[in-house]
Short mmCIF file of C-alpha atoms in Angstrom, two decimals:
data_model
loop_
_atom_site.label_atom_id
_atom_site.label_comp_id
_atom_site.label_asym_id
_atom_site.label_seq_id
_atom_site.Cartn_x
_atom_site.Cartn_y
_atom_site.Cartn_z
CA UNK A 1 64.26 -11.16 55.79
CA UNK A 2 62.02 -11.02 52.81
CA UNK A 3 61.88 -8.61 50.52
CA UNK A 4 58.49 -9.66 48.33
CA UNK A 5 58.71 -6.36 46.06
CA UNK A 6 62.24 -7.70 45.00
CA UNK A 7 60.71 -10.03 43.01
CA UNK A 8 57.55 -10.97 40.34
CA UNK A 9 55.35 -13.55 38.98
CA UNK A 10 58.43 -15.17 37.01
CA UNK A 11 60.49 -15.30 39.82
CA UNK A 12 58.73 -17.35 41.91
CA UNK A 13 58.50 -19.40 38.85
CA UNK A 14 62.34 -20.15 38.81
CA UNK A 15 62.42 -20.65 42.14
CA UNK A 16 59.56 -23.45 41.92
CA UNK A 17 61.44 -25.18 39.75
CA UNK A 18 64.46 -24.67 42.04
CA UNK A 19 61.96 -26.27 44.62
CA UNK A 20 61.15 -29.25 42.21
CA UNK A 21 64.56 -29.92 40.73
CA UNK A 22 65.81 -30.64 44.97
CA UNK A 23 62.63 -32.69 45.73
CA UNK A 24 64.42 -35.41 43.17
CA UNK A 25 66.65 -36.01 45.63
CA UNK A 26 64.61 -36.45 48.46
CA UNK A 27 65.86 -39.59 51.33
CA UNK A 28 69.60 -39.39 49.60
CA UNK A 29 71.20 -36.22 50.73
CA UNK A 30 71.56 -36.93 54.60
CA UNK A 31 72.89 -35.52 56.59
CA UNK A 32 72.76 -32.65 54.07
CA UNK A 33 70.07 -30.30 52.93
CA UNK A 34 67.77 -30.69 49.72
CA UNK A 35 68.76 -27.97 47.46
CA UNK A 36 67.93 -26.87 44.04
CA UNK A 37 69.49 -24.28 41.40
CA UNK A 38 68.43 -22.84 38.61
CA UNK A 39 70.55 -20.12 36.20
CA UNK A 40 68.49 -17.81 34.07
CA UNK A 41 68.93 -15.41 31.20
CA UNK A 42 67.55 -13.31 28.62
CA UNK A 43 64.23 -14.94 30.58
CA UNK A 44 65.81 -18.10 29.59
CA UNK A 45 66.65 -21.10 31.71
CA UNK A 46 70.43 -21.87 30.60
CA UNK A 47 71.81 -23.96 33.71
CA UNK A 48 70.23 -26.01 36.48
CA UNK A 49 71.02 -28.42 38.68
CA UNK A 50 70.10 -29.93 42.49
CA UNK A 51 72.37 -31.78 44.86
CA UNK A 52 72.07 -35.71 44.37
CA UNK A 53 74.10 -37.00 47.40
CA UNK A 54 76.45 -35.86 50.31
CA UNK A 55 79.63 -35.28 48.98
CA UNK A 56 78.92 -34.32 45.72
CA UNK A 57 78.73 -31.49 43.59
CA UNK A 58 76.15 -28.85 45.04
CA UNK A 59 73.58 -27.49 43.17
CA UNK A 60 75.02 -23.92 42.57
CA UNK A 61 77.79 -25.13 41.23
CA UNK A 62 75.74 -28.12 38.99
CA UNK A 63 73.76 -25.29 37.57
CA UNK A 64 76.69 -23.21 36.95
CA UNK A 65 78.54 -25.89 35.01
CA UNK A 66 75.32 -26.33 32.74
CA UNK A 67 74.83 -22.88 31.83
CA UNK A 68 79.09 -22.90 31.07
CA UNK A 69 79.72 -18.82 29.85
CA UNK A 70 75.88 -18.32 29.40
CA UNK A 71 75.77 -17.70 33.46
CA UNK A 72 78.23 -14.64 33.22
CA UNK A 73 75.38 -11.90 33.79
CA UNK A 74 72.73 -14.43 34.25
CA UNK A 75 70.47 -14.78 37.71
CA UNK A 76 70.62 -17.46 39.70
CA UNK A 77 67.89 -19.16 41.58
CA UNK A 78 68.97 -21.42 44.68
CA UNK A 79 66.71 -22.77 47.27
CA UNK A 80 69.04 -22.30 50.00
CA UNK A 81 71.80 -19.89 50.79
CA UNK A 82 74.80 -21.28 48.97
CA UNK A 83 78.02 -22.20 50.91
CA UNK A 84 80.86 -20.53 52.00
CA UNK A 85 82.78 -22.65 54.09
CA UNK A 86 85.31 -25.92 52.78
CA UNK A 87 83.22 -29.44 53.41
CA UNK A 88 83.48 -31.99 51.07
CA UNK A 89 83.20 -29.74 48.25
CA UNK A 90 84.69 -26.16 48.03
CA UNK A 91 82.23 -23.35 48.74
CA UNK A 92 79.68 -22.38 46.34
CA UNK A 93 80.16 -18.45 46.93
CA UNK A 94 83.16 -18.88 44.78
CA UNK A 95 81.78 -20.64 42.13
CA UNK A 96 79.31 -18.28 41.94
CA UNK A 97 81.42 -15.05 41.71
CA UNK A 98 83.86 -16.89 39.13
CA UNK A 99 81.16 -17.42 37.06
CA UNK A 100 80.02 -14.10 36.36
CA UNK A 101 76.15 -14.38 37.96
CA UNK A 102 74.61 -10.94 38.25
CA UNK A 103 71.80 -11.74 41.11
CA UNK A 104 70.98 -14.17 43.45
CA UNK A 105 67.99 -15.04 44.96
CA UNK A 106 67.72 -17.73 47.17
CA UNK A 107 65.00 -18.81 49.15
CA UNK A 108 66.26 -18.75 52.84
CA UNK A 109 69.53 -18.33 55.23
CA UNK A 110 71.09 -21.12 55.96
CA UNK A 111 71.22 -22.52 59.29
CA UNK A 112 74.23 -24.13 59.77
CA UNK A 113 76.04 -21.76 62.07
CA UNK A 114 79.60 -22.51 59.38
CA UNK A 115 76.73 -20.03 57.13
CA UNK A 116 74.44 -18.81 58.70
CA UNK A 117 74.81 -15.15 56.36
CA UNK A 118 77.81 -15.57 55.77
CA UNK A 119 77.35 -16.77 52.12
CA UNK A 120 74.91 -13.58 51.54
CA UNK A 121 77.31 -11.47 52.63
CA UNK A 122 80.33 -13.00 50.48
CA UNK A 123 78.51 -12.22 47.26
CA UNK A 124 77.34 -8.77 47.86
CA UNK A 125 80.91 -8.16 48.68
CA UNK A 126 81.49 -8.89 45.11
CA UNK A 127 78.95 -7.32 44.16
CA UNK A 128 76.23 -9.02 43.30
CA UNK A 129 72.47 -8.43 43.75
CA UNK A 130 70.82 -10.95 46.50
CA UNK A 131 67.55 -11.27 47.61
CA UNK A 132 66.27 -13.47 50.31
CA UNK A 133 63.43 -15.13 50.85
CA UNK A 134 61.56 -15.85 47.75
CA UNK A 135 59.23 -19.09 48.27
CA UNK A 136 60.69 -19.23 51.87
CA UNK A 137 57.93 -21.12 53.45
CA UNK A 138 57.94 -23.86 50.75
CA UNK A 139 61.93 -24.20 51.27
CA UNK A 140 61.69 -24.81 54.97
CA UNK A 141 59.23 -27.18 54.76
CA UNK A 142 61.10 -28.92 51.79
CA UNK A 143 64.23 -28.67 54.81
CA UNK A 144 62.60 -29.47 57.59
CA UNK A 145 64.47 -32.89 58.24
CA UNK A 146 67.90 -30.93 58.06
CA UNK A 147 66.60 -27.76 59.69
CA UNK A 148 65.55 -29.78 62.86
CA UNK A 149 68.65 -31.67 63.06
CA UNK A 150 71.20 -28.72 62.66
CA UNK A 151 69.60 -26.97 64.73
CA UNK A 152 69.29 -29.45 67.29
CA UNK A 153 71.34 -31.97 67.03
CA UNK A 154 68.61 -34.42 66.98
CA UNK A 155 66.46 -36.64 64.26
CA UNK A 156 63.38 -34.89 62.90
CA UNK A 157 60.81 -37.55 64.02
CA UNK A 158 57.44 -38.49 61.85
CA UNK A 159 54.77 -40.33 63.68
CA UNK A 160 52.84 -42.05 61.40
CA UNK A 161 49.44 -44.50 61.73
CA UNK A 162 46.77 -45.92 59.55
CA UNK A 163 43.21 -46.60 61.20
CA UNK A 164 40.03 -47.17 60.49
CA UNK A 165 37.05 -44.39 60.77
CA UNK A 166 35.82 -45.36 64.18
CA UNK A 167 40.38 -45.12 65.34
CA UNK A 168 40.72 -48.96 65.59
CA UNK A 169 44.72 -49.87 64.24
CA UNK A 170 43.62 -53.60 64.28
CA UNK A 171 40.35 -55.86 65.17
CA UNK A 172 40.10 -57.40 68.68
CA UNK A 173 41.80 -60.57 67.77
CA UNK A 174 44.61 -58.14 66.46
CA UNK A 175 44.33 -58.62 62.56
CA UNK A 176 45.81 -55.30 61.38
CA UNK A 177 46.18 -56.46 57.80
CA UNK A 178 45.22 -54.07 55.75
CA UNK A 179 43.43 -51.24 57.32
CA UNK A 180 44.45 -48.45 54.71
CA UNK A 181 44.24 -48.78 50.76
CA UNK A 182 46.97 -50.13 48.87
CA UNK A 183 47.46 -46.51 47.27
CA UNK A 184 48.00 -45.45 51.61
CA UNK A 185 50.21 -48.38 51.74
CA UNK A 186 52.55 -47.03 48.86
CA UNK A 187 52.54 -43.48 50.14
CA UNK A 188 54.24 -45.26 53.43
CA UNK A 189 56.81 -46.91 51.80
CA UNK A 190 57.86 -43.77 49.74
CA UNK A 191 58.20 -41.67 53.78
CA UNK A 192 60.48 -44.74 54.49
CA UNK A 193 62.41 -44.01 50.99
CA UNK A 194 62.52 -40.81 52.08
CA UNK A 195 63.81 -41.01 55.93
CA UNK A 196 67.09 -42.34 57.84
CA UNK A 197 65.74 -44.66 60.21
CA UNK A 198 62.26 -46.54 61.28
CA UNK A 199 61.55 -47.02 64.61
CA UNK A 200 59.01 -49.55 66.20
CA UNK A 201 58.77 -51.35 69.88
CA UNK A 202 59.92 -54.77 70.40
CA UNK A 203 56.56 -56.32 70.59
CA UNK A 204 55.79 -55.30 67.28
CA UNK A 205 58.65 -57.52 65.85
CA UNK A 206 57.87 -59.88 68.06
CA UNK A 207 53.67 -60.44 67.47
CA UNK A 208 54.11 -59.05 63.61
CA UNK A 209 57.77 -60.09 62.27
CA UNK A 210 57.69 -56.89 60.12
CA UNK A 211 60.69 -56.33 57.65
CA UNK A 212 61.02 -52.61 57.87
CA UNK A 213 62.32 -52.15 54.14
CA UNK A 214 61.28 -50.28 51.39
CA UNK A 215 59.22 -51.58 49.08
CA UNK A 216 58.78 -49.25 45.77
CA UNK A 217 56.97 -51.03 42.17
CA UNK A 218 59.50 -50.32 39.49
CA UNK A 219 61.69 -48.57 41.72
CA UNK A 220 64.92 -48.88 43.27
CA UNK A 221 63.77 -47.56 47.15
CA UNK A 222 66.20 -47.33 49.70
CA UNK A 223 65.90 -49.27 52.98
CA UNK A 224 66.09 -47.01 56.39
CA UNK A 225 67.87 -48.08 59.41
CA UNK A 226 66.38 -50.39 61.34
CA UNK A 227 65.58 -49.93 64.94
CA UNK A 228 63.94 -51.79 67.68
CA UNK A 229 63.37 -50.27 71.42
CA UNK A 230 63.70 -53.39 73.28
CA UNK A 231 64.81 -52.74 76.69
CA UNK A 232 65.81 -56.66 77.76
CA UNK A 233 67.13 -57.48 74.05
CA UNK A 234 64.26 -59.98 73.57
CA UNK A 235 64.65 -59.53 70.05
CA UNK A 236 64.52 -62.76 68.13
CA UNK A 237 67.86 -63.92 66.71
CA UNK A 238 65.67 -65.20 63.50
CA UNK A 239 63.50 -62.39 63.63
CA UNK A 240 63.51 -60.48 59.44
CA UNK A 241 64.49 -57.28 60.67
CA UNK A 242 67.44 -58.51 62.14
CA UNK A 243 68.27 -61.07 59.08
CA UNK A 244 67.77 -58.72 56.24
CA UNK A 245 69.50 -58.06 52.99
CA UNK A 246 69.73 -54.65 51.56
CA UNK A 247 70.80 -50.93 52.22
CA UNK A 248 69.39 -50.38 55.86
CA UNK A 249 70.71 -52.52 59.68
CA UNK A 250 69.34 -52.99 62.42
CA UNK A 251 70.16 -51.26 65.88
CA UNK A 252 68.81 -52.98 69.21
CA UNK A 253 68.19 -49.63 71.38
CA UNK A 254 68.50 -51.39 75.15
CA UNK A 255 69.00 -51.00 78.29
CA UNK A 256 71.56 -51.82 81.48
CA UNK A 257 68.51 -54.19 81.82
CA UNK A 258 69.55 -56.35 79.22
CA UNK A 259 72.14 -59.49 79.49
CA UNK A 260 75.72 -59.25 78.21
CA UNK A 261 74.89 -62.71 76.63
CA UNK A 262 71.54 -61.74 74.61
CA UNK A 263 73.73 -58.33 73.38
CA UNK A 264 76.46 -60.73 72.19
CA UNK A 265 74.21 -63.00 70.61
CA UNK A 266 72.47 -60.14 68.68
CA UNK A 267 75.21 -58.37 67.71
CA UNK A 268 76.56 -62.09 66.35
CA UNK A 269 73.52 -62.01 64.21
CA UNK A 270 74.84 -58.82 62.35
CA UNK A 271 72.69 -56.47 64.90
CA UNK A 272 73.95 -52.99 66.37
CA UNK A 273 73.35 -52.98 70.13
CA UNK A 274 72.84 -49.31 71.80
CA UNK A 275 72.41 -49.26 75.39
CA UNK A 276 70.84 -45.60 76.17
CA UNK A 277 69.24 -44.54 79.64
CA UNK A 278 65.85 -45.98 80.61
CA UNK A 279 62.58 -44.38 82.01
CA UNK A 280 59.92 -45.89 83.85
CA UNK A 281 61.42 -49.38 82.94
CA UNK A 282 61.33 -48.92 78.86
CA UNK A 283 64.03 -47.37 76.72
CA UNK A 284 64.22 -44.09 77.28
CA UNK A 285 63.44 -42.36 73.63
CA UNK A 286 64.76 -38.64 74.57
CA UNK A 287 68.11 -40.45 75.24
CA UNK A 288 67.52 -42.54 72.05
CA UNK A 289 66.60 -39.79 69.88
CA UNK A 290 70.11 -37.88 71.09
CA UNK A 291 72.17 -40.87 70.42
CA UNK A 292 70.87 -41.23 67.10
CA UNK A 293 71.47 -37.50 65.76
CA UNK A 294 74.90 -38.08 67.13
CA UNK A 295 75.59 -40.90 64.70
CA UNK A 296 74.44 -38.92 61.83
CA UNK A 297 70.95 -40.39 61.95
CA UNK A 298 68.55 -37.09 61.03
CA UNK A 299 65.49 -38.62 60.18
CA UNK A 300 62.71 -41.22 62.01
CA UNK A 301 59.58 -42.59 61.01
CA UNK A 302 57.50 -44.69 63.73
CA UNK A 303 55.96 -47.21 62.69
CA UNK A 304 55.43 -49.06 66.09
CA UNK A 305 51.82 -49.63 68.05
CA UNK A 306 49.67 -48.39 70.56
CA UNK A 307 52.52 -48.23 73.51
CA UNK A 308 55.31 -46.62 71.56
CA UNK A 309 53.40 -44.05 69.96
CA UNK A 310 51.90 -43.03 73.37
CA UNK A 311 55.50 -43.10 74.60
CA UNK A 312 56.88 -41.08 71.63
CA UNK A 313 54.28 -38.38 72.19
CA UNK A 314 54.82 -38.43 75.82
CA UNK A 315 58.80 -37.89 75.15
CA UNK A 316 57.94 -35.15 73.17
CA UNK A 317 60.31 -36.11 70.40
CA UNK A 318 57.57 -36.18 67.70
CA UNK A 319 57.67 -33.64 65.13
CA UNK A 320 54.68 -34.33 62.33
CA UNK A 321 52.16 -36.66 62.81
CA UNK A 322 50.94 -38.64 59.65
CA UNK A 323 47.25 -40.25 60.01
CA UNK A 324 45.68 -42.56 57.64
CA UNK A 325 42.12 -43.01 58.34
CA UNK A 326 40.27 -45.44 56.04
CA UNK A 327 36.49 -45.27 55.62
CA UNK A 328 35.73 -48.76 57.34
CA UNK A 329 34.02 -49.17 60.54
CA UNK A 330 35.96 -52.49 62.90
CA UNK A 331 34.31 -51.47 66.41
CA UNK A 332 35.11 -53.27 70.10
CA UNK A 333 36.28 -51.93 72.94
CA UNK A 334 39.17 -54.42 72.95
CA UNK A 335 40.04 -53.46 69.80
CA UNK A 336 43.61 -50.89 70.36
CA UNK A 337 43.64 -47.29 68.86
CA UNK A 338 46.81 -45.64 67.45
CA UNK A 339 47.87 -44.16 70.53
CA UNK A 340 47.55 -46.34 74.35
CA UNK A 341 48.99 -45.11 77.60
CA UNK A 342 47.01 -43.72 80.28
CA UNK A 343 46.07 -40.81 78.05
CA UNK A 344 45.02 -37.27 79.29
CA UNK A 345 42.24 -36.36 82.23
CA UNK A 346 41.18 -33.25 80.22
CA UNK A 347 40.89 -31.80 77.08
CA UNK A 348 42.52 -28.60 77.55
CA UNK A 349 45.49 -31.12 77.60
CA UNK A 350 45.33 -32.52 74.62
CA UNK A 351 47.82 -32.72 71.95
CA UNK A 352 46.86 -30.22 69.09
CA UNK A 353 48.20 -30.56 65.81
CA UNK A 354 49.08 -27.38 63.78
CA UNK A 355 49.76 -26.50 59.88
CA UNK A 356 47.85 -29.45 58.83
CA UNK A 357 46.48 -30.56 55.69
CA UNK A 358 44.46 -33.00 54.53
CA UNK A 359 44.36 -35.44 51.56
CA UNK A 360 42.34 -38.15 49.75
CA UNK A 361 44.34 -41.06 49.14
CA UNK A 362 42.64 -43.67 47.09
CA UNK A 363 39.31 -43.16 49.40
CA UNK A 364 41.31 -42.76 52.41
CA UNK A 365 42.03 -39.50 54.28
CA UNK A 366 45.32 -38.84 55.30
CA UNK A 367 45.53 -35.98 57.88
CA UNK A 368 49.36 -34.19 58.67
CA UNK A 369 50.07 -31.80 60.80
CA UNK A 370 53.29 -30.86 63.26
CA UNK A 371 53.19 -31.04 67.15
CA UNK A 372 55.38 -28.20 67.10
CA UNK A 373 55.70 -25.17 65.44
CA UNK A 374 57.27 -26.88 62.21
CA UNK A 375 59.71 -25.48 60.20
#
């Protein structure tokens, strides 16, 4: 619970750049959290540190080692309750009470029922000073990929459009090419640096031919899984996200619908082939969306059209909805919108959006907000 007269102005100053130091790390930690450490003293920052990748060193102890003897009677500042439990690393409560750290403050409990408190209570045992929740809200939203996914057991999913002012995705003829500025454009490829997996419908590989990768200027961006909900397997064998070089794969997400021979010939073509339950004819995405947390999959941006956005929605396995709306008018009633279906009778059934926020993007607006009750 927090305690907001436990702490002042300079406090939530350390912890900030606790906050700043895990954002570095942001699409490389899966399936673990973002976390950032800082070690103060004398008003001084002497150590910090923020974990880089699963499996290594976490950022208590990265800060620790930084500061070296300087942390004995220091503070330290962690964005997350440390560890006590053996993973891949040893736990960070004993780190912490080796090296001599006075007070803790860290910005939230854990949820991972191996912590869960635990840690908290490990280093008041040994004395030391801890206060929770300092720059709480900003931590869970900085968590909210791994938050959803330990709690669940499921991927955190991002829904995520461009479209012109008057909601057109493409013209009538279906040019799509470029709605949204370039500056929109390169805020999408940094979500898909930042996310496991990117999901779109068969038809979109089929009409488009996308790649699905990550395309960063100057930057080494990481490519997310690949996956395609194509209930018959009628993904071509030639088809680039299929045939593509780099960190990401592709996974066919099918159905009993599909042949034996088309999963063969995928899965020839360096393709994963999941066949997960069906609804109303399609690949079921609920089903999907389980499979996928259970192969350590935490994270998915859709990226798909008019039909799988409408069926994502109506799955209810969308978590924040990103909208890029450009200031260009393309008109026609033939023209699609980012989300088809049959859509709702009434308003009072309409899918609100809550905590959003809204941003200017090169002239473009770009409107987020959860369909939930985020993190």
């Amino acid at each position: 619970m927090a305690d907001a007269a436990a702490w002042t102005a300079q406090d939530v100053e350390y912890m900030c750049r606790a906050l700043a130091l895990a954002t570095r790390a942001r699409g490389r930690t899966s399936p673990n959290p973002l976390v950032g450490a800082v070690v103060v003293k004398g008003g001084e920052i002497v150590g910090e540190g923020y974990h880089q990748a699963a499996g290594g060193d976490h950022a208590e102890v990265l800060a620790i080692n930084h500061a070296g003897t300087a942390a004995r009677g220091g503070t330290l500042y962690v964005t997350l309750e440390p560890c006590v439990h053996y993973g891949r690393t040893p736990p960070c409560t004993k780190a912490i009470i080796q090296s001599g750290i006075a007070k803790v403050f860290a910005a939230h409990i854990d949820p991972n029922p191996e912590v869960r408190g635990k840690g908290i209570q490990e280093l008041k045992k040994a004395g030391i000073r801890v206060h929770v929740g300092l720059c709480e809200t900003e931590a869970r939203r900085l968590n909210e990929i791994f938050i959803k996914h330990i709690r669940t057991g499921r991927p955190f999913v991002i829904l995520k459009s461009a479209m012109s002012l008057d909601g057109k995705i493409a013209t009538s003829t279906g040019e799509s090419r470029w709605i949204s500025s370039e500056s929109s454009r390169l805020r999408g490829h940094e979500i898909r640096d930042a996310v496991d997996a990117i999901l779109v419908g068969v038809n979109t590989v089929i009409n488009d031919d996308p790649s699905l990768t990550t395309r960063l200027p100057g930057q080494d961006g990481r490519d997310p899984v690949r996956i395609i909900a194509d209930s018959e397997c009628r993904t071509p064998l030639e088809a680039r996200v299929v045939n593509q070089d780099g960190d990401g794969y592709a996974i066919i997400a099918t159905t009993k619908r599909a042949s034996k021979e088309r999963i063969t010939r995928l899965e020839a073509a360096g393709a994963k082939v999941l066949v997960v339950e069906e609804k109303e004819s399609r690949v079921c995405l609920s089903s999907l969306m389980r499979s996928l947390g259970c192969r350590g999959i935490t994270s998915v941006l859709i990226e798909g059209g008019a039909e799988i956005n409408a069926s994502a929605i109506r799955a209810g396995i969308v978590d924040k909805v990103m909208c890029f709306i450009a200031p260009k008018i393309i008109g026609g009633m033939d023209a699609p919108s980012p989300i088809g279906g049959e859509g709702i009778q009434r308003l009072a059934e309409a899918h609100e959006l809550h905590k959003t926020s809204v941003k200017l993007i090169d002239g473009d607006i770009l409107i987020e907000g959860y369909l939930g009750n985020g993190c």
